[in-house]
Short mmCIF file of C-alpha atoms in Angstrom, two decimals:
data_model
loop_
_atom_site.label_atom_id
_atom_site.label_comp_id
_atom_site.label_asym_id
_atom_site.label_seq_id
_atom_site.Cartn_x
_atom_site.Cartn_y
_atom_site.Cartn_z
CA UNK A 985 0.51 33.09 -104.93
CA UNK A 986 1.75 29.76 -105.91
CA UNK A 987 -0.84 28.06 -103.42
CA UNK A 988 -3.45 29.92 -104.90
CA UNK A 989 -2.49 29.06 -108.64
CA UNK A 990 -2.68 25.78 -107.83
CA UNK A 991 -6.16 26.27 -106.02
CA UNK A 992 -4.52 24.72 -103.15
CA UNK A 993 -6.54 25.74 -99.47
CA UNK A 994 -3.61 28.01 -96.99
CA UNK A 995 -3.64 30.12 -94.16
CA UNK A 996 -0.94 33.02 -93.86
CA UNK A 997 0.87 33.17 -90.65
CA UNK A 998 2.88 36.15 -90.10
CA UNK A 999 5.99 36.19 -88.41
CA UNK A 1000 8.48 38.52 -87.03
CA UNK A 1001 11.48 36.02 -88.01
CA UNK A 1002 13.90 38.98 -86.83
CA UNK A 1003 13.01 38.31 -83.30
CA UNK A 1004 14.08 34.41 -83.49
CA UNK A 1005 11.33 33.27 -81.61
CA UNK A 1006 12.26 29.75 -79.99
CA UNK A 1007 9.27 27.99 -81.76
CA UNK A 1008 9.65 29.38 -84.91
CA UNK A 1009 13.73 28.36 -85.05
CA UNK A 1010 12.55 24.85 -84.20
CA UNK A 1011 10.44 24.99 -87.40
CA UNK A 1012 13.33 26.86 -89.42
CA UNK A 1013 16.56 27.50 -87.68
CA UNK A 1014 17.52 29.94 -90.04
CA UNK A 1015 14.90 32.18 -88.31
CA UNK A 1016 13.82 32.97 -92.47
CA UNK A 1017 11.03 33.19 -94.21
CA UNK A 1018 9.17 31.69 -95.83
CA UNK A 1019 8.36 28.30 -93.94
CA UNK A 1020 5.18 25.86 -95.37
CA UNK A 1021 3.47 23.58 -93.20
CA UNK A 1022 1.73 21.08 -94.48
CA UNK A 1023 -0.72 19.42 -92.77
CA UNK A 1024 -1.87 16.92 -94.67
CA UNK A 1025 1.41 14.86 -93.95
CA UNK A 1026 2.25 17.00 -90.95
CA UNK A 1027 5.61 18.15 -92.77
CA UNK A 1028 7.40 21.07 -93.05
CA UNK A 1029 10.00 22.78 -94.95
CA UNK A 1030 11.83 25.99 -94.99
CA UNK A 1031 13.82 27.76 -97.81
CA UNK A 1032 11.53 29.55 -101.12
CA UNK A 1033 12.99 27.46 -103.55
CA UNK A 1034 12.35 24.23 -101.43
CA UNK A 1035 8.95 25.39 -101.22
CA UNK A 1036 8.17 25.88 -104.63
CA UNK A 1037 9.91 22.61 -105.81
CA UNK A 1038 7.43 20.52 -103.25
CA UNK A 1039 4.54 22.57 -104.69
CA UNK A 1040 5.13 21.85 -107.62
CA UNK A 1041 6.03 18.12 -107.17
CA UNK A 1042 3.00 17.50 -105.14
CA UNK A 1043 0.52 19.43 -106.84
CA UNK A 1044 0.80 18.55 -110.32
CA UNK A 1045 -2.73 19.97 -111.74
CA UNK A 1046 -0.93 22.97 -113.02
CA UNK A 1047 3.06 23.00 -113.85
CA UNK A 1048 4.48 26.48 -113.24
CA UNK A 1049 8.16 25.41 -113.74
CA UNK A 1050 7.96 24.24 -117.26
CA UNK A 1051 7.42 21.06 -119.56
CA UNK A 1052 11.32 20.29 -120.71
CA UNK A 1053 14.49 20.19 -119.20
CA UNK A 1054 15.81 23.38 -120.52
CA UNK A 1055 12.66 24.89 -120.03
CA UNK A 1056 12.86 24.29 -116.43
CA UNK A 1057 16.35 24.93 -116.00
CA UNK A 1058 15.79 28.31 -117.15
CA UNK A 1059 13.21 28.63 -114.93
CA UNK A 1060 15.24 28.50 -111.75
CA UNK A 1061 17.73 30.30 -113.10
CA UNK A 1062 16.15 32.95 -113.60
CA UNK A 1063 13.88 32.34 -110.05
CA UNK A 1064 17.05 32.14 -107.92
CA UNK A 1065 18.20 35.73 -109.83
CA UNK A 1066 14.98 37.47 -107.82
CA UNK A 1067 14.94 34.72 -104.61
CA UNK A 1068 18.89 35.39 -104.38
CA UNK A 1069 20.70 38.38 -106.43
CA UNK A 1070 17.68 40.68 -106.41
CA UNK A 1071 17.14 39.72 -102.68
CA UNK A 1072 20.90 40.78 -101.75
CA UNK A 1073 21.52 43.80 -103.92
CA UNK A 1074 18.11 45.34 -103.37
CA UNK A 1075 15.41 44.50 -100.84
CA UNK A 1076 17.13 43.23 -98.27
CA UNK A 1077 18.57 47.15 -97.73
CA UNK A 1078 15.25 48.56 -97.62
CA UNK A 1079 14.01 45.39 -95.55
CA UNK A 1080 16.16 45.56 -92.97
CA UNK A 1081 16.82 49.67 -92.93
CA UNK A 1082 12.96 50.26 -93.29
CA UNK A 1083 10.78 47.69 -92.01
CA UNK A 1084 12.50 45.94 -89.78
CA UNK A 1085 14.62 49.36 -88.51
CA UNK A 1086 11.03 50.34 -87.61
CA UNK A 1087 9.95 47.74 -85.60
CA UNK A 1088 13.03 46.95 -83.88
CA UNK A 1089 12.89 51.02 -83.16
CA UNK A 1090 16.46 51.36 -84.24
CA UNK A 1091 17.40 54.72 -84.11
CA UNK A 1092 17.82 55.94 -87.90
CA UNK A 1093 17.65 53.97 -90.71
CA UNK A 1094 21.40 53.52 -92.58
CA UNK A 1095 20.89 55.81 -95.93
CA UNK A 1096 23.86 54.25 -97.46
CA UNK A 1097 22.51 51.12 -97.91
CA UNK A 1098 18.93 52.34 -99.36
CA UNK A 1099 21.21 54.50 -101.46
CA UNK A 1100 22.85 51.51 -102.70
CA UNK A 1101 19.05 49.76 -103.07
CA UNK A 1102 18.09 52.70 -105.07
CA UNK A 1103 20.92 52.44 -107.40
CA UNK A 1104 21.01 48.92 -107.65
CA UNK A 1105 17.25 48.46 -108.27
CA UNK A 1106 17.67 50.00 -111.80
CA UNK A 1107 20.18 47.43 -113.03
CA UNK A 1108 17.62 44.39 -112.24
CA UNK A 1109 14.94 46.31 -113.73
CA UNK A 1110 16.70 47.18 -116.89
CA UNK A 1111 17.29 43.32 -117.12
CA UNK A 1112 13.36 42.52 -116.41
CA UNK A 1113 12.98 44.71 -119.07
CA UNK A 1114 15.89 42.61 -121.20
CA UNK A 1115 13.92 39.14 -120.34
CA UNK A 1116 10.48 40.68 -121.88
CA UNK A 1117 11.98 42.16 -125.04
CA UNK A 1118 12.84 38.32 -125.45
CA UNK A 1119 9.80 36.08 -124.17
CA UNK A 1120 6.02 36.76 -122.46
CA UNK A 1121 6.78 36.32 -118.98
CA UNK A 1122 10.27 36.01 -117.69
CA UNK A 1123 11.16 32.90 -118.34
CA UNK A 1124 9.04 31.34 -120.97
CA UNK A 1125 5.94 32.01 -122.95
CA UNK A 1126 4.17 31.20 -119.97
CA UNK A 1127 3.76 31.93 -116.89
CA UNK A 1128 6.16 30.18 -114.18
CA UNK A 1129 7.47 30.54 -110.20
CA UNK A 1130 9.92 32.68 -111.76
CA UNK A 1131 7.13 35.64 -112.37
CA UNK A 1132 6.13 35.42 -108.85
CA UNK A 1133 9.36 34.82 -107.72
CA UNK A 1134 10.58 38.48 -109.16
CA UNK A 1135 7.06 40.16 -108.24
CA UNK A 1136 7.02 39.18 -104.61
CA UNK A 1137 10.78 40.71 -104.20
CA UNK A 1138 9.09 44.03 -105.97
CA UNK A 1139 5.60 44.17 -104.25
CA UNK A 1140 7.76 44.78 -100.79
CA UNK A 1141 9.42 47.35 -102.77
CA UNK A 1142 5.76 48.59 -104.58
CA UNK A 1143 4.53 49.20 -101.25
CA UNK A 1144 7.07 51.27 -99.59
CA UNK A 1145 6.42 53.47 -103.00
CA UNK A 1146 10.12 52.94 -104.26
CA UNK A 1147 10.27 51.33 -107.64
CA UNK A 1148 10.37 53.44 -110.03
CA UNK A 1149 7.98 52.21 -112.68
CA UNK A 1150 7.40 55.06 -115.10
CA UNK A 1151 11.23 54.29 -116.47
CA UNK A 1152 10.30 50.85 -117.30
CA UNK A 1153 7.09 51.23 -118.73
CA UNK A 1154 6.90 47.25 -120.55
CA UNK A 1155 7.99 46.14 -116.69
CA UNK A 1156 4.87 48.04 -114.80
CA UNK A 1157 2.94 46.29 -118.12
CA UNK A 1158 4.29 42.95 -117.13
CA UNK A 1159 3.60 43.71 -113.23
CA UNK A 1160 0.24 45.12 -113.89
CA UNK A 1161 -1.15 41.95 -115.78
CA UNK A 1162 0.20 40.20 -112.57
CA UNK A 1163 -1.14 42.20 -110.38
CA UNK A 1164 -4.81 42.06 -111.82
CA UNK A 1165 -4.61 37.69 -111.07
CA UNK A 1166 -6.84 36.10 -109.25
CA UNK A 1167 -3.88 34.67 -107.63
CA UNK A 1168 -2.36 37.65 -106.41
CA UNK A 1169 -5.36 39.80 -105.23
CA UNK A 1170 -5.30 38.53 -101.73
CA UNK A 1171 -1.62 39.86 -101.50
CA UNK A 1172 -2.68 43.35 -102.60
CA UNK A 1173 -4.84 43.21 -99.22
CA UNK A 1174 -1.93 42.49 -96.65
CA UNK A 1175 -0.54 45.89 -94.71
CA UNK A 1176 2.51 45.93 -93.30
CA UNK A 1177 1.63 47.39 -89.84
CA UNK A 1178 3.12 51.32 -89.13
CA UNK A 1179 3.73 51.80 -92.76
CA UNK A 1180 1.04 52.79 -95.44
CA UNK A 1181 0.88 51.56 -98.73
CA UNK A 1182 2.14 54.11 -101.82
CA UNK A 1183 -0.53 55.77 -103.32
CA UNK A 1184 -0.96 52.89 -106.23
CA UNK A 1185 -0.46 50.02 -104.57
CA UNK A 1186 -3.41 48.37 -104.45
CA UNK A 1187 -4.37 50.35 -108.14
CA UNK A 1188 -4.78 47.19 -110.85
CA UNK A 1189 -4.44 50.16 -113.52
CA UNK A 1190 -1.56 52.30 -112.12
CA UNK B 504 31.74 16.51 -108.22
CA UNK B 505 27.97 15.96 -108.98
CA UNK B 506 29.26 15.34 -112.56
CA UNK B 507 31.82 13.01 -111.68
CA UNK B 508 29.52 11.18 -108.90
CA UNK B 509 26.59 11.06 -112.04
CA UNK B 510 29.54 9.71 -114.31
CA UNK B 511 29.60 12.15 -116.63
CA UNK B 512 32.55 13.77 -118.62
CA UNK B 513 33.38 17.05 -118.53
CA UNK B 514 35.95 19.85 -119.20
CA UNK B 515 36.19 22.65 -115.98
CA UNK B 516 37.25 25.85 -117.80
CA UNK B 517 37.88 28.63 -114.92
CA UNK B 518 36.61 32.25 -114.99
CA UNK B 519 37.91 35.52 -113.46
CA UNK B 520 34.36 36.05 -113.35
CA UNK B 521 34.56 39.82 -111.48
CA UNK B 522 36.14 40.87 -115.00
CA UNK B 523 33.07 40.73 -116.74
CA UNK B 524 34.20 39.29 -119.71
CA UNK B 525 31.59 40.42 -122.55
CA UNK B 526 31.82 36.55 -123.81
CA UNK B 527 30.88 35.00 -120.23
CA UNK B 528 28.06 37.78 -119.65
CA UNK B 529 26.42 36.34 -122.69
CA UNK B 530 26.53 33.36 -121.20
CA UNK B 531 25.33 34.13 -118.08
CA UNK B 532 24.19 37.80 -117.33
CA UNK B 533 24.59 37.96 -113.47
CA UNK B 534 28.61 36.99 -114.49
CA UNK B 535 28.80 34.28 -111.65
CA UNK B 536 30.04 31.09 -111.85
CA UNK B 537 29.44 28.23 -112.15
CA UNK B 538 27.26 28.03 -115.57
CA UNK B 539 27.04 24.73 -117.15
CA UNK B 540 27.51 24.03 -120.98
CA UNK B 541 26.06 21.09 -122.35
CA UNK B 542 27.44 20.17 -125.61
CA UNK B 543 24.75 17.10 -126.12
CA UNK B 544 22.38 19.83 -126.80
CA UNK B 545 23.72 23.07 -127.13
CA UNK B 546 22.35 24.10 -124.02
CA UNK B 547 24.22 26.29 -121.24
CA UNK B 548 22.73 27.50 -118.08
CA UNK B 549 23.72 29.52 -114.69
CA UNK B 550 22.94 29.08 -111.13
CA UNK B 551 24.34 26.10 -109.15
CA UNK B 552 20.73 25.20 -108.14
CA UNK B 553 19.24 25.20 -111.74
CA UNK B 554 22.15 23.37 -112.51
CA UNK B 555 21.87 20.62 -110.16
CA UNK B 556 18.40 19.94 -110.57
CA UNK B 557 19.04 19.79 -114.59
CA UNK B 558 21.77 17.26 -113.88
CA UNK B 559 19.75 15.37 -111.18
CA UNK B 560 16.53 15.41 -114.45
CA UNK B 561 18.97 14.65 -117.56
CA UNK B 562 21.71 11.46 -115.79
CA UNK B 563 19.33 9.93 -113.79
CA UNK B 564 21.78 7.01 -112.90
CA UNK B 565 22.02 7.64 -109.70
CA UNK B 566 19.70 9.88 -107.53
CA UNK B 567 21.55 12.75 -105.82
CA UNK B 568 18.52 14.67 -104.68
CA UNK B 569 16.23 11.66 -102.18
CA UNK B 570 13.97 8.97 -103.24
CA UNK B 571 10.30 10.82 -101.84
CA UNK B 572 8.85 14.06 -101.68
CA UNK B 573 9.91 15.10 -98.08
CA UNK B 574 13.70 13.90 -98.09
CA UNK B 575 13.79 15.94 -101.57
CA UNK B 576 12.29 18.99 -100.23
CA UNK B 577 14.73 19.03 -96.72
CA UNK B 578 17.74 18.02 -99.16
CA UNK B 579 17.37 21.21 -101.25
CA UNK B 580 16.56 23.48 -98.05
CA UNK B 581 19.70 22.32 -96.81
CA UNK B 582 21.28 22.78 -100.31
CA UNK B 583 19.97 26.42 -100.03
CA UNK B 584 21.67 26.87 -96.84
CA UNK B 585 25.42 26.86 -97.91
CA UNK B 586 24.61 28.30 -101.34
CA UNK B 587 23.06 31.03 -99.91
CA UNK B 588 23.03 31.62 -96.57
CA UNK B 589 26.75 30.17 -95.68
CA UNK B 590 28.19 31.79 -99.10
CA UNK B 591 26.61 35.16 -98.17
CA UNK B 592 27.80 35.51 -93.98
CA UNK B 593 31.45 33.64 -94.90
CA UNK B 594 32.30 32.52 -97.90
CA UNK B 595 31.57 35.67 -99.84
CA UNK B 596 33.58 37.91 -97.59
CA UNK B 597 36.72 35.42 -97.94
CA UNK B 598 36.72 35.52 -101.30
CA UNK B 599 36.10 38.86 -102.14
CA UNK B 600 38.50 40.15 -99.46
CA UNK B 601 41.43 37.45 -99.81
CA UNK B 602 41.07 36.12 -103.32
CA UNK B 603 39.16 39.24 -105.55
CA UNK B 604 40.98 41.54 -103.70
CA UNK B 605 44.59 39.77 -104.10
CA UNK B 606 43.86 39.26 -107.84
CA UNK B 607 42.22 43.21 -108.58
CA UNK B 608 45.56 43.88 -106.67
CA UNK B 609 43.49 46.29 -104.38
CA UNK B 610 45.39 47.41 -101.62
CA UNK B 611 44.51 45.71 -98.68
CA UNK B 612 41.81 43.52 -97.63
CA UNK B 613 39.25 44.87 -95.27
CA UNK B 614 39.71 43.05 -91.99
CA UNK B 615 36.29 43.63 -90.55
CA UNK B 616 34.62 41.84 -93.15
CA UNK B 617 37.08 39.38 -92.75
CA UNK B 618 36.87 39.29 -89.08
CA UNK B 619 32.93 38.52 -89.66
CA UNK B 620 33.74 35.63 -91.45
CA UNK B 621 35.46 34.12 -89.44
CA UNK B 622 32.70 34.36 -86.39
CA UNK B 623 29.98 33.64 -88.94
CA UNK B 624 31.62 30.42 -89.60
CA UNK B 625 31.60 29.05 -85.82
CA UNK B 626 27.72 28.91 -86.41
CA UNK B 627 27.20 27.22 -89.56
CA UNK B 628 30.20 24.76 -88.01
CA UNK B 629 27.72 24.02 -85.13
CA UNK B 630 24.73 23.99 -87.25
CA UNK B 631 26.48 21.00 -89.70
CA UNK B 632 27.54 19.45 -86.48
CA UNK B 633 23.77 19.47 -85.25
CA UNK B 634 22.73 18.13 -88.57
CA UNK B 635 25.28 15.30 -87.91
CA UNK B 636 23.79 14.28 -84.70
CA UNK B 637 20.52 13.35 -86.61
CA UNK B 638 21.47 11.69 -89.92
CA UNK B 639 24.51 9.98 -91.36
CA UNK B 640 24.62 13.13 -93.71
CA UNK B 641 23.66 16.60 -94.10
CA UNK B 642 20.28 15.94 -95.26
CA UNK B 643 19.62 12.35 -95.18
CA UNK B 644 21.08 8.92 -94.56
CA UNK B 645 22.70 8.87 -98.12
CA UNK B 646 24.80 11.09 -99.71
CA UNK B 647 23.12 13.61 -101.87
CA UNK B 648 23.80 17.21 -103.38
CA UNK B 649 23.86 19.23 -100.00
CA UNK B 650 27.02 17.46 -98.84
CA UNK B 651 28.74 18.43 -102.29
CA UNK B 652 27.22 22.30 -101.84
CA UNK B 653 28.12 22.54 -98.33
CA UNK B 654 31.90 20.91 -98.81
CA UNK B 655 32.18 23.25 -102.11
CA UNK B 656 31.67 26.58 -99.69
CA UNK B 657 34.25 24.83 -97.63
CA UNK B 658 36.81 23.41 -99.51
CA UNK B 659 37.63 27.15 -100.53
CA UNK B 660 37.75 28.28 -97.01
CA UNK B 661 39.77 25.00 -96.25
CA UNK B 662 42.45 26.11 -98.97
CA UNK B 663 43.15 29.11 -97.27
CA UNK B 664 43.47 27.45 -93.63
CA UNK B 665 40.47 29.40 -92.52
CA UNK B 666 38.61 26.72 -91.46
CA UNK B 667 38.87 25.80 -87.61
CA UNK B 668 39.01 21.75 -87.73
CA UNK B 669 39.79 20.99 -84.37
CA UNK B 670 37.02 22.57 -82.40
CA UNK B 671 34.13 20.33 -84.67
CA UNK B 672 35.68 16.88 -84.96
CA UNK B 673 32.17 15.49 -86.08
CA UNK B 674 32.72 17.90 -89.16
CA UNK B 675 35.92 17.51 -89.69
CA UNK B 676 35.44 13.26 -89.78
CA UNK B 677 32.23 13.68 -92.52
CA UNK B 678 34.46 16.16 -94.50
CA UNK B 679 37.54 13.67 -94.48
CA UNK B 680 34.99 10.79 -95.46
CA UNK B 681 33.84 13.04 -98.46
CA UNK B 682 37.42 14.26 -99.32
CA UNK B 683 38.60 10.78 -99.95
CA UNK B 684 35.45 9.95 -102.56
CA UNK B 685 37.24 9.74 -106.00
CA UNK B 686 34.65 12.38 -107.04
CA UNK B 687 36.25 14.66 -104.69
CA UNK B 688 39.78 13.72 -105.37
CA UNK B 689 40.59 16.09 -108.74
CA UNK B 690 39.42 19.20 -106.94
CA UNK B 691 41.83 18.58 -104.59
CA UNK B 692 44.77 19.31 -107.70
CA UNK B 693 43.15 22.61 -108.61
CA UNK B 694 45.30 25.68 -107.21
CA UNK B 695 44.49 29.13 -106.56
CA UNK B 696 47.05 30.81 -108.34
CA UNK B 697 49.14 33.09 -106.09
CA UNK B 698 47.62 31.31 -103.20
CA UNK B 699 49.45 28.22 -101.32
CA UNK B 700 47.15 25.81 -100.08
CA UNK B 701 46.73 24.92 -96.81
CA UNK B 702 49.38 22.24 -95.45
CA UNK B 703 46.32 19.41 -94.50
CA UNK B 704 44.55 20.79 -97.63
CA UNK B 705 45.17 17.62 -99.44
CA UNK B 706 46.24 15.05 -96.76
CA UNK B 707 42.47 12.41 -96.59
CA UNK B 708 43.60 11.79 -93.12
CA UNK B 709 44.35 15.58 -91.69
#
């Protein structure tokens, strides 16, 4: 989303990381993604955050991190609470017990921990909610990594057909006007293979 | 230590932050430390990333972060590593098991996620060790913020004798070279209260 906000040309390469494929550890041994390669200076660099610093360093047409200091630190802040805290009280449960249970053909997935998703997922929206009662988008007036940031960790979520969004109706506002970008269209288009979408996933008016 | 590297004053105030102190939520929501208070400005902010990189953009007397685009970009991934990935499969489960738990006076700590821990940290030992075999630090030839992230996760563990020194003496050399930095020097007074340190914790030549 952040390539395509900055009108910058990509191609998506998917990758089962959970398998640790020898190539792709030599390109990230953390066997995470995401990983960008650039080719123009044939460089690349793993970690989200790293990612979306070099972005935004290199392509300077439009800033989505902010114009001062305390703009910007409030920017990551609030980016590293969806890359990080939403990442390991939420989705990573329903990652690993859904999607990658599935395809690894574990036996059952561990209901605990999507109980514990579940549960926890109301807490971050409740503060999504908390952040728009106070500014536009969630970290400024404007728009910033820290929107796509939080929407990325949700559209895994979206798809699977467990946020619940008609509790936090000024968050599904905030997520629909996303949604309906240019920038994140292409997105709405990916499947994740053996699962469906939810019924409203790919809705721009749900 | 990026502060006292960068020159700067400051006052370290610590936080029992699993108490939730109403006070220290409004400061920083996700009630984590460290947050930063900046009393040039009035400004505080959370997250050791956004932190960094608002220190690295406000004292720009010396450059902790690397002088182009690429070294930047593989000093934060690297950054990101022991803030996230080592704090989540080592750090986190010392603390909460041996230093939470001894302080919440729960009963007794649970030894499996202990036991984790201490396996986990065999690979990030190697991994620091590989890095060492490339560059004359963890991300680049010069010292920059992912040695002070990486020896922060381990100074902790270090304190509590849980680190195993003698099987990574590449490590254990670049650690003693960054324990005996002045910067380093007054973490090295701070105590755990209830907790002895470790015998070598503050010998420079263990």
């Amino acid at each position: 989303m952040v390539l395509n906000e900055k009108g910058v040309e990509f191609e998506l390469i998917q990758e089962e990381f959970w398998k640790q494929r020898k190539e792709f550890i030599r390109l990230n041994p953390a066997s995470e993604v995401p990983v960008l390669i650039d080719k123009s200076n044939k460089f690349h660099i793993a970690d989200v955050m790293a990612i979306y610093e070099y972005l935004e360093e290199k392509h300077t047409n439009k800033s989505l991190l902010g114009s001062t200091l305390e703009m910007r630190a409030e920017v990551r802040r609030v980016t590293n609470w969806f890359n990080n805290k939403f990442y390991h009280e939420v989705s990573r449960y329903i990652i690993n017990e859904r999607i990658i249970a599935y395809y690894a053909r574990k036996s059952a997935p561990n209901s605990q921990a999507i109980r514990a998703a579940k549960i926890n997922i109301h807490y971050h929206l409740e503060y999504i909610n908390f952040l728009l009662k106070q500014r536009r988008w969630l970290a400024s007036e404007y728009i910033t990594i820290a929107d796509f940031a939080a929407s990325v960790q949700l559209s895994v979520l979206d798809y699977l057909g467990d946020v619940p969004w008609e509790q936090y109706i000024n968050v599904k506002n905030w997520y629909s006007v996303l949604k309906s970008r240019p920038s994140f269209r292409s997105f709405l288009q990916d499947k994740i293979t053996g699962f469906e979408p939810s019924l409203h996933y790919k809705n721009l008016d749900f």
